[in-house]
Short mmCIF file of C-alpha atoms and ligand atoms in Angstrom, two decimals:
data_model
loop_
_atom_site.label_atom_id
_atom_site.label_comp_id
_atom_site.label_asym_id
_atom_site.label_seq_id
_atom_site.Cartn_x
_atom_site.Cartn_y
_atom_site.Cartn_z
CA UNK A 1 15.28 2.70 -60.05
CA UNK A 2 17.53 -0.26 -61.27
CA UNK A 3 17.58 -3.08 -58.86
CA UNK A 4 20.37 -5.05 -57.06
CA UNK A 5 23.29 -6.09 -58.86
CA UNK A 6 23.69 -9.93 -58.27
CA UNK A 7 27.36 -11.35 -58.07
CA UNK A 8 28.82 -14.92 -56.58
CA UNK A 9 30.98 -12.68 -53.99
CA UNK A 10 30.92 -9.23 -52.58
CA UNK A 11 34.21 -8.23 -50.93
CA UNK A 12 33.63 -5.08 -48.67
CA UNK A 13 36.98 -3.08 -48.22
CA UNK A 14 39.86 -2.92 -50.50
CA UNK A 15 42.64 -2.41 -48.23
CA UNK A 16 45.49 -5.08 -48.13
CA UNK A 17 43.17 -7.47 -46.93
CA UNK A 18 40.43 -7.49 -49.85
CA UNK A 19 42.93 -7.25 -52.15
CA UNK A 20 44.52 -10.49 -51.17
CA UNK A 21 40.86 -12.01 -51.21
CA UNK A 22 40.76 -10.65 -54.68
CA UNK A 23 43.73 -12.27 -55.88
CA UNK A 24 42.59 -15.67 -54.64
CA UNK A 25 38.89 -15.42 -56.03
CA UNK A 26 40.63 -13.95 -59.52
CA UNK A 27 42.53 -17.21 -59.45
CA UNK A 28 39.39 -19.12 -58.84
CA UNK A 29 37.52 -17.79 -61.32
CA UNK A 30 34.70 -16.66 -59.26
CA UNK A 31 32.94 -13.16 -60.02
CA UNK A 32 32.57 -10.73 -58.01
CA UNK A 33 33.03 -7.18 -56.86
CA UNK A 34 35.19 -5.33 -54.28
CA UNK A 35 33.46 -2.33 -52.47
CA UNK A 36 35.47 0.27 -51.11
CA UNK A 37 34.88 3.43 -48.89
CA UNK A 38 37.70 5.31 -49.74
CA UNK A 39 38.26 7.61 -52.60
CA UNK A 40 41.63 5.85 -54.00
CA UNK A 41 43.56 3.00 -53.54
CA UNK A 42 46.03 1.87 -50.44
CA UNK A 43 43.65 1.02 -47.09
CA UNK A 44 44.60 2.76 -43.97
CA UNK A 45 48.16 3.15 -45.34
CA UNK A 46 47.09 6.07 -46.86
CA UNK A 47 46.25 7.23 -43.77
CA UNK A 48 49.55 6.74 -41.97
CA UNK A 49 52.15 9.38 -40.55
CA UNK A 50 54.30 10.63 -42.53
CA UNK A 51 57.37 9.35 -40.99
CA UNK A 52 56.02 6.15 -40.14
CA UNK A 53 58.25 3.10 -41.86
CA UNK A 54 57.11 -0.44 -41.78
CA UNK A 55 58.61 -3.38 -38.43
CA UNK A 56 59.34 -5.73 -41.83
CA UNK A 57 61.44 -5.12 -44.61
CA UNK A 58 60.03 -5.19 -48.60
CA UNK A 59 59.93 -8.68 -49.02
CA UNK A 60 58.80 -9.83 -45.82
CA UNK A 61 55.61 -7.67 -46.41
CA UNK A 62 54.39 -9.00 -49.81
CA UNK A 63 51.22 -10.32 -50.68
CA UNK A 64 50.55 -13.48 -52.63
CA UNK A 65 51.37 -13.57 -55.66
CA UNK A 66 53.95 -10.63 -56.19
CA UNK A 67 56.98 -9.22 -53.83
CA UNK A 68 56.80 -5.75 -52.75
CA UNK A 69 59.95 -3.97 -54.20
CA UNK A 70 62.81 -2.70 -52.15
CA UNK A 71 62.40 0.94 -51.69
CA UNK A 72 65.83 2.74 -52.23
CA UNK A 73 67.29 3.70 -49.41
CA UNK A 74 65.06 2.42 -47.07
CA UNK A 75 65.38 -1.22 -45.38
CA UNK A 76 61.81 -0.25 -43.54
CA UNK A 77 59.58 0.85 -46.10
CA UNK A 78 57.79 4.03 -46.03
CA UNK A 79 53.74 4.02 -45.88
CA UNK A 80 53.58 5.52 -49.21
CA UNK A 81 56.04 2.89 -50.64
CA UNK A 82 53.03 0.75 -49.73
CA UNK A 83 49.96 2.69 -51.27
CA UNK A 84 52.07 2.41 -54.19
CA UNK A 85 52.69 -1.46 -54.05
CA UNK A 86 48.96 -1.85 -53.41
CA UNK A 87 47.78 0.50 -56.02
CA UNK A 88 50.16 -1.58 -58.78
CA UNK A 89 49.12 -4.82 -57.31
CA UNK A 90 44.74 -4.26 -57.63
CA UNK A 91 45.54 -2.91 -61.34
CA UNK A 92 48.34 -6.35 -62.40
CA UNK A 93 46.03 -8.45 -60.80
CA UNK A 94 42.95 -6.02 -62.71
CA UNK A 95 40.90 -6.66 -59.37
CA UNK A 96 37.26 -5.12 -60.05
CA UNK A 97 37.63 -2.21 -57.16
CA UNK A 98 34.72 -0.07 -56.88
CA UNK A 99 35.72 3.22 -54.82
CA UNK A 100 33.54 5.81 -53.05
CA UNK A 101 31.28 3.14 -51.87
CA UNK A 102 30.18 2.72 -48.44
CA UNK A 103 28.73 -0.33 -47.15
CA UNK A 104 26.00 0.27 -44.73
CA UNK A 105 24.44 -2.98 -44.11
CA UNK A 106 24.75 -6.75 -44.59
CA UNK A 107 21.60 -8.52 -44.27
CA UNK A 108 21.09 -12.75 -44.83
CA UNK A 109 17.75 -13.18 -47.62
CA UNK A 110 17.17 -16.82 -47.18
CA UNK A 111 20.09 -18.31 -48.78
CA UNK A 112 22.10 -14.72 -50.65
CA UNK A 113 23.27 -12.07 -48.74
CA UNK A 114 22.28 -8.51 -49.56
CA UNK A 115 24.64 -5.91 -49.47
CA UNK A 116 23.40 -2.22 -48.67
CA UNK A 117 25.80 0.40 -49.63
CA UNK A 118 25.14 4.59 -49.91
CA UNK A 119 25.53 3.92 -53.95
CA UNK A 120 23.27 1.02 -54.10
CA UNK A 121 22.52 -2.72 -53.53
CA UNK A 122 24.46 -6.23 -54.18
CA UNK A 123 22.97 -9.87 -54.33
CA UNK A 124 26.02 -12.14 -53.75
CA UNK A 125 25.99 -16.03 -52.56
CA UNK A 126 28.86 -14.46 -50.36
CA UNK A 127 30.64 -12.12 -48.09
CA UNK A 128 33.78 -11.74 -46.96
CA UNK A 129 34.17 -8.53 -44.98
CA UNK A 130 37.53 -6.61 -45.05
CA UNK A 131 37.14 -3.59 -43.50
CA UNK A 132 39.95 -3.23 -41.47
CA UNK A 133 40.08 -0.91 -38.01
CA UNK A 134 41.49 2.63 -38.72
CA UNK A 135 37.88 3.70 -39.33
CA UNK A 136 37.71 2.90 -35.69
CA UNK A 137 39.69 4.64 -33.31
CA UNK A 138 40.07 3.32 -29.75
CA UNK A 139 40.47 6.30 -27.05
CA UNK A 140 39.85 4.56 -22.97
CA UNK A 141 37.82 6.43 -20.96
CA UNK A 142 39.93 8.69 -18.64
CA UNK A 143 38.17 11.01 -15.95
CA UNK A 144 38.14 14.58 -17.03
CA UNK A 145 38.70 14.18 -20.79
CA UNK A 146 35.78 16.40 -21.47
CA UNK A 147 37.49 19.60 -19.12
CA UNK A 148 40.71 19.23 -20.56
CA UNK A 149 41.11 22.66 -23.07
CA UNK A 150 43.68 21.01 -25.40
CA UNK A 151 43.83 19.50 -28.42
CA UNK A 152 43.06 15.39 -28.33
CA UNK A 153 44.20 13.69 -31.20
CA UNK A 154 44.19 9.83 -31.87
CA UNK A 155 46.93 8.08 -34.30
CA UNK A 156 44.80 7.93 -36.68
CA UNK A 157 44.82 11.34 -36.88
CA UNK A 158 48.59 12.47 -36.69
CA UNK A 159 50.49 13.61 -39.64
CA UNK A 160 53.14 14.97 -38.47
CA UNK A 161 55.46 16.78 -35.87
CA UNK A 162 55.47 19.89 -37.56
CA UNK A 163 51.33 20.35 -36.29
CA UNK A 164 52.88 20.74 -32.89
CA UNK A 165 55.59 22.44 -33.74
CA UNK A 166 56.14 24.56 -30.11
CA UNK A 167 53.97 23.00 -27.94
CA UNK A 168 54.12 20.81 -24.69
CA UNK A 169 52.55 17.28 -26.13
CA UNK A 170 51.60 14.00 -23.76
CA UNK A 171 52.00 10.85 -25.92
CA UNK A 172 49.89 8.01 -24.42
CA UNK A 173 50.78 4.16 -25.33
CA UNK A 174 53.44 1.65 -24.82
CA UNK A 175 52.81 -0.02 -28.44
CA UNK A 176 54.49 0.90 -31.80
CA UNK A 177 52.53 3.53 -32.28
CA UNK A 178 53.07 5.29 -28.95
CA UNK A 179 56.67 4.57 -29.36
CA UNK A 180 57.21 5.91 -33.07
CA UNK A 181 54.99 9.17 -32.60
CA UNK A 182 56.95 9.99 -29.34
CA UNK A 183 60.43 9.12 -31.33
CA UNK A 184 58.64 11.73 -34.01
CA UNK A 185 58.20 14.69 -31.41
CA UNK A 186 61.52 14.20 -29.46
CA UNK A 187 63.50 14.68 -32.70
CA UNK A 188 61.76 17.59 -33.46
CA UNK A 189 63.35 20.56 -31.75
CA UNK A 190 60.88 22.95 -29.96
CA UNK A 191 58.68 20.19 -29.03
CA UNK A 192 57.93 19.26 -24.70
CA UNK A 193 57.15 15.62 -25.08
CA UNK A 194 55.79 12.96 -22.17
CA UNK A 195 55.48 10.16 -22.87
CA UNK A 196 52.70 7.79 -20.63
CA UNK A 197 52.64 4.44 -20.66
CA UNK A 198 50.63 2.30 -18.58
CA UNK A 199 53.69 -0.65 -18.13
CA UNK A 200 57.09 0.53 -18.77
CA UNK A 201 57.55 0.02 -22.57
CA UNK A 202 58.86 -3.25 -23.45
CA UNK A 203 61.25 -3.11 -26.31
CA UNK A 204 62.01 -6.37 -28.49
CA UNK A 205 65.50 -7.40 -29.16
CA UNK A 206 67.72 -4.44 -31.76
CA UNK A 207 68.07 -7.63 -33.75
CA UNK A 208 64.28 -8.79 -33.95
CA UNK A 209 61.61 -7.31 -36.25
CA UNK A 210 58.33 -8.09 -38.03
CA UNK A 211 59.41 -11.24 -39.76
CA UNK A 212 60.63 -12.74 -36.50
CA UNK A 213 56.94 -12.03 -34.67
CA UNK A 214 55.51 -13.50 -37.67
CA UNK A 215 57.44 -16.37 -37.96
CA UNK A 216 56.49 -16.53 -33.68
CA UNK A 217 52.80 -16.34 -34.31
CA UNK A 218 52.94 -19.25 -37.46
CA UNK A 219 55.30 -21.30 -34.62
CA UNK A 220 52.06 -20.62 -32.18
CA UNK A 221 49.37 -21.41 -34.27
CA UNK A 222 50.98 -24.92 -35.85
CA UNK A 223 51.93 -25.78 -31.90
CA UNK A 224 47.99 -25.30 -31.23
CA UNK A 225 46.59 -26.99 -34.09
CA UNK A 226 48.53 -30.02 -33.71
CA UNK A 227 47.12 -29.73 -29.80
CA UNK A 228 51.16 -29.32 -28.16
CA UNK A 229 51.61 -26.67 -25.40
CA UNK A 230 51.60 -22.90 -25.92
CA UNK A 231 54.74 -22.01 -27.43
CA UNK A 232 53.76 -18.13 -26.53
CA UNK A 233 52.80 -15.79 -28.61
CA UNK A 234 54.03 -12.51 -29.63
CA UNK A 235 53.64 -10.68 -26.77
CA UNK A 236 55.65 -12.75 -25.06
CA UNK A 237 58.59 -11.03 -27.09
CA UNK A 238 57.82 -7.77 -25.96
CA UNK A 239 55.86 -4.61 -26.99
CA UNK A 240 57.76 -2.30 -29.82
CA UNK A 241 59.63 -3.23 -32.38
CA UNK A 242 63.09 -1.09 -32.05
CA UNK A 243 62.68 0.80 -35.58
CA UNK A 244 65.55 2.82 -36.29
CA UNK A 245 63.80 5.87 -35.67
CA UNK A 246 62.51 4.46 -32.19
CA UNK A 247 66.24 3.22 -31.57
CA UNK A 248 67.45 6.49 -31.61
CA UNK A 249 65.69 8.50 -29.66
CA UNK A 250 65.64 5.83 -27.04
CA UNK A 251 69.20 5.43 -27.36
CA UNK A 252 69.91 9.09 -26.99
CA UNK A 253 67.52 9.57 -24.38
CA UNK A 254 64.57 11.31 -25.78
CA UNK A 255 62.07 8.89 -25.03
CA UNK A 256 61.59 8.78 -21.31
CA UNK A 257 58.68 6.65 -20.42
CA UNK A 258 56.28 7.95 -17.33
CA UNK A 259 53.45 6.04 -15.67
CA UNK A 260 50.19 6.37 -16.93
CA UNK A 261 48.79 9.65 -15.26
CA UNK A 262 44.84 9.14 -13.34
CA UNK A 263 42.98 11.93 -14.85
CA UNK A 264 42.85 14.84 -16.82
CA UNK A 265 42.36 18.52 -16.10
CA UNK A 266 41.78 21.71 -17.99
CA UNK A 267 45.09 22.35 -18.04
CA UNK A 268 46.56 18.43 -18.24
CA UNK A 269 47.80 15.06 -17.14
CA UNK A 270 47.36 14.58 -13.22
CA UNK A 271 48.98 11.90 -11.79
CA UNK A 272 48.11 9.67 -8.56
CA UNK A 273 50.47 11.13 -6.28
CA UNK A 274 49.29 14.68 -7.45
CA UNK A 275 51.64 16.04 -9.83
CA UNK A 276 50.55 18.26 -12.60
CA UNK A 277 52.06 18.48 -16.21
CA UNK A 278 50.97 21.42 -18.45
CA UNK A 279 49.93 19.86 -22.15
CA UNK A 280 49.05 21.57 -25.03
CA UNK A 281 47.66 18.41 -27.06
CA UNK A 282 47.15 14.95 -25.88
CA UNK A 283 47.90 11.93 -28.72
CA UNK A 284 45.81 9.03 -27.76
CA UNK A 285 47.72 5.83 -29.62
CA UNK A 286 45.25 3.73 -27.95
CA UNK A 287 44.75 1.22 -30.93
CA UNK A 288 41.72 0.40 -32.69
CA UNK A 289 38.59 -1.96 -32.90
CA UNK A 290 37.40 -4.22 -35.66
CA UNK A 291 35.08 -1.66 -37.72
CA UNK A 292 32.03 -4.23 -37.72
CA UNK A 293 29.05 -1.87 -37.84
CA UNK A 294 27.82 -2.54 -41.40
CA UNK A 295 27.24 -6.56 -40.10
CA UNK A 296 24.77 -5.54 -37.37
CA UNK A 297 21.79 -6.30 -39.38
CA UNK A 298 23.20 -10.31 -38.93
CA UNK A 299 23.14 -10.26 -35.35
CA UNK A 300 26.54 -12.10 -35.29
CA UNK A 301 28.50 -10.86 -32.78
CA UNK A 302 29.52 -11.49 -29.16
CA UNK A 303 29.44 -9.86 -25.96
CA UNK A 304 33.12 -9.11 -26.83
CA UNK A 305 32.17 -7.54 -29.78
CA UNK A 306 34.02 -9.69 -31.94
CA UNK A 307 32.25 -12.27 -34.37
CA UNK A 308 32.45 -15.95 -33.54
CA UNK A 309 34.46 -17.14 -36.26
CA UNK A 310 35.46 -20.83 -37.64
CA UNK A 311 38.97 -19.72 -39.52
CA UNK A 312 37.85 -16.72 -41.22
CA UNK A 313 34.24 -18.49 -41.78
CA UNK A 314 30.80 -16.96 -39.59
CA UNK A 315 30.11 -19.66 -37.51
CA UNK A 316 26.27 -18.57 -37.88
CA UNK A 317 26.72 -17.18 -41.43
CA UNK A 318 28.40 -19.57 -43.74
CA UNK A 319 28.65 -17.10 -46.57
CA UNK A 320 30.45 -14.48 -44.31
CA UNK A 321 33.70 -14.17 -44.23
CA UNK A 322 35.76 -11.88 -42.22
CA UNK A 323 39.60 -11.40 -43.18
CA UNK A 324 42.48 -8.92 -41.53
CA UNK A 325 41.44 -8.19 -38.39
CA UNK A 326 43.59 -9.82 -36.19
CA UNK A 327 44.39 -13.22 -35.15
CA UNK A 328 41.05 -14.78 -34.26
CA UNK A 329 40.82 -14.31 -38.52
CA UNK A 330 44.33 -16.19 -38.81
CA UNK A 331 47.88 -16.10 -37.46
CA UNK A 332 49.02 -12.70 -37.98
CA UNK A 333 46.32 -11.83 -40.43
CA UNK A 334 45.82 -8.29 -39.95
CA UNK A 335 49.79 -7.96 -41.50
CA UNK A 336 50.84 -7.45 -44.84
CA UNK A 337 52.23 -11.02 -45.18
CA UNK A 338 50.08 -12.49 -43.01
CA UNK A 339 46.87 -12.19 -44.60
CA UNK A 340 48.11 -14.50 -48.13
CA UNK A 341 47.19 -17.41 -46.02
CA UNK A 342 43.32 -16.85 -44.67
CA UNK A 343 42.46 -15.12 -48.04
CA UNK A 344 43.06 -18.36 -49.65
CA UNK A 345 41.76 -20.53 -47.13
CA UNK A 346 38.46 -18.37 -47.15
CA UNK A 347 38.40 -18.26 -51.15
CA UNK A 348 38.60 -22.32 -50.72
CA UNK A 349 35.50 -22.46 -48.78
CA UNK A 350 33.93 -19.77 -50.87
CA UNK A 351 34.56 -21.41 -53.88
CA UNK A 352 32.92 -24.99 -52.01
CA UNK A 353 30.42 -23.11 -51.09
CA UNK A 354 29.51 -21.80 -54.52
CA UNK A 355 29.76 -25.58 -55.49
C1 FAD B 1 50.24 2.31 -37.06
C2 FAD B 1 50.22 0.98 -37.72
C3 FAD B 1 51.41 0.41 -38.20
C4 FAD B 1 51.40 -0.84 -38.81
N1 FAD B 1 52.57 -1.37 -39.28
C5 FAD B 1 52.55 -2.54 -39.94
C6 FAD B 1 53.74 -3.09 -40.53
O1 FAD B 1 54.81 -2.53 -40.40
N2 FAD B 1 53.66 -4.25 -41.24
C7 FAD B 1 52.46 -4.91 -41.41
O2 FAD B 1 52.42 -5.94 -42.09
N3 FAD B 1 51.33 -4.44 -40.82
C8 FAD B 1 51.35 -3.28 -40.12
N4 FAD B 1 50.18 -2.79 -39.57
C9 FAD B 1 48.96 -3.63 -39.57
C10 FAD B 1 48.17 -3.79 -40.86
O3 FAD B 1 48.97 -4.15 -41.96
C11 FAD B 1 47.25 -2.64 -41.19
O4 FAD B 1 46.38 -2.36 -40.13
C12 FAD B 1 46.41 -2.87 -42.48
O5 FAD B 1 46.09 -1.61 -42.95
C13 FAD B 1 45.13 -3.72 -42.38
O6 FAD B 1 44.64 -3.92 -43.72
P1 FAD B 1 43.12 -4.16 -44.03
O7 FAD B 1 42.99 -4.28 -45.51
O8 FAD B 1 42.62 -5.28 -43.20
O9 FAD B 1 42.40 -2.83 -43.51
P2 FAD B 1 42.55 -1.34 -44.06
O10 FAD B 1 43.89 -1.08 -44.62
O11 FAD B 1 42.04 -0.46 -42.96
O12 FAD B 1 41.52 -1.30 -45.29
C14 FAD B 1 40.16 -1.41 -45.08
C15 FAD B 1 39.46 -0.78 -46.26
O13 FAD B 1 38.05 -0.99 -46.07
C16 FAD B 1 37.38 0.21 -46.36
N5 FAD B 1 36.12 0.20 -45.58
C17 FAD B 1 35.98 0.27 -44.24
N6 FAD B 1 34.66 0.23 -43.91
C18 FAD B 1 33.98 0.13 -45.08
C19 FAD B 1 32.59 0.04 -45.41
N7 FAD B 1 31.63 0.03 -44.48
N8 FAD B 1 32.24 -0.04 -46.72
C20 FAD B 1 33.19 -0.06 -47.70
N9 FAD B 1 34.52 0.01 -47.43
C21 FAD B 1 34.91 0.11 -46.14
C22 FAD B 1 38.30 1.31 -45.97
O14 FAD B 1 37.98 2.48 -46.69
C23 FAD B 1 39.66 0.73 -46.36
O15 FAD B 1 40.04 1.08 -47.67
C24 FAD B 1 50.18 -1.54 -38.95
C25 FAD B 1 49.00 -0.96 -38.47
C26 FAD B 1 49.00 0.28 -37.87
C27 FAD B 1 47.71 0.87 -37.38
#
């Protein structure tokens, strides 16, 4: 049996965000090797509803280096308008992808970091960890999930509103994915949608979309590092960005927003004050969690789960990096256009690093 295969950087996950790690190291000159689970190119968005369009239009969701082109016809680009951009963008860039390959386990070996996957081992002075969260589903723990007879079904695993086609279907979540996925089953006729949310849903301006909350969360971050007050973050906007598809339904009524209900039966939703609604499937779009379980062997993270992180830099792991989970790995950095910025400011320390 061959042994490992020793490179200056192993990039695990080549979604958006290792590809934008790619392009910086490419520039650098570094070598190294992106690992990814997934049988082809395009991270989660290959995943993605069918109907589901991005909050920001082409431009405003490039990375580095090249503009996503304008789809035609469509101001908010469709998920598969991305899978293509990405899939062009790995191959210009000729970013050294390996797919089908699962990471199991990071693990430090005084000084190089070895890198465990199902189709065999890495040696690499460093890490940076892209792996994204649709491979982790977030569903909250509800009394009586486990008597209700229906179908359950997180976002991550909704196609389409043609798999209910019929049926009497409880939408739960006051985010963009709640709101697009109930905007999905009230256009479809045939379909008896409720939608719970657990605040009534908080819509941002007709007039504001993604570039706006990005350009809010840059505004937050320079306001923090220069040590003035809190100029608020996005949230303080509101919850869903008013897609057209969202806009309509809501403007014609479709989406009517009810309280979150207390439990679950066999039958479906119960509610504090007793009332009873009949469901035939219940969509969690709960969000997601950082998917983190191949770093366990470091013993990195914190009671919160998270990793304590300097920028995108371990703070007990110098050559791990993680990129494009949220914002405690940069401003807006699990975002299409957000995640230019950390993948070059981690690529800058890598490359130090390296000396
Ligand atoms: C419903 C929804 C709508 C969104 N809309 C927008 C939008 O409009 N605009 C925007 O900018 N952002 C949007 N986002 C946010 C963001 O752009 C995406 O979440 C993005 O997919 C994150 O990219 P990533 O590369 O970090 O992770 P992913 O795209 O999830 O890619 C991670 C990659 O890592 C691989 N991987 C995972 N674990 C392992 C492992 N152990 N070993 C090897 N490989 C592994 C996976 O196979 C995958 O290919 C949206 C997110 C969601 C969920």
């Amino acid at each position: 049996m061959s042994g490992p295969r020793t490179t200056d950087v192993v990039v695990i996950g080549g979604g958006q965000s290792g590809l934008a790690a790619g392009y910086h190291l490419r520039r650098a000159g570094v070598d190294f090797a992106v690992l990814d689970a997934d049988a082809q190119p395009g991270g989660a968005w290959r995943h993605m509803w069918e109907s589901l369009r991005l909050f920001s239009p082409a431009p405003y969701s490039s990375l580095p280096g090249r503009l996503m082109p304008v789809q035609r016809g469509e101001e908010y680009p469709e998920a598969a308008h991305v899978v293509r951009y990405l899939t062009e963008y790995e191959q210009r860039y000729g970013l050294p992808v390996e797919r089908s390959v699962r990471v199991r386990g990071v693990h430090g070996e005084g000084g190089f970091l070895r890198v465990e996957s199902d189709s065999g081992t890495w040696r690499a002075r460093a890490v940076v960890s892209a792996t994204g969260s649709w491979r982790r589903p977030f569903v909250p723990a509800v009394p009586g999930q486990a008597d209700f007879r229906g179908r359950q079904v997180h976002t991550a695993g909704y196609r389409s509103p043609k798999d209910f086609a019929g049926q009497r279907v409880t939408v739960v979540g006051g985010g963009n994915s709640g709101a697009q996925i109930a905007a999905d089953l009230a256009a479809h006729d045939g379909i008896d949608l409720t939608w719970a949310t657990r605040r009534p849903p908080r819509y941002l301006p007709d007039d504001i979309d993604g570039r706006a909350l990005f350009d809010t969360a840059t505004a937050r971050r320079r306001a923090l590092d220069a040590g003035r007050e809190d100029t608020g973050g996005v949230a303080s906007l509101g919850d869903i960005v008013a897609v057209p598809s969202v806009r309509a339904a809501r403007d014609s009524g479709l989406l009517a927003p009810r309280p979150m209900f207390a439990r679950l039966d066999s039958n479906g939703p119960v509610w504090p004050d007793g009332s009873r609604q009949e469901a035939d499937a219940v969509i969690w779009c709960t969000g997601f969690r950082p998917a983190l379980a191949h770093l366990a062997p470091l013993g990195l993270r914190s009671a919160r789960g998270h990793v304590p992180t300097a920028g995108t830099r371990a703070v007990r792991e110098p050559g791990l990096h993680l990129l494009g989970y949220g914002d405690w790995t940069g401003p807006a950095s699990a975002t299409l256009v957000g995640v230019g910025r950390p993948a070059r400011d981690a690529v800058r320390e890598i490359t130090a690093l390296l000396g």
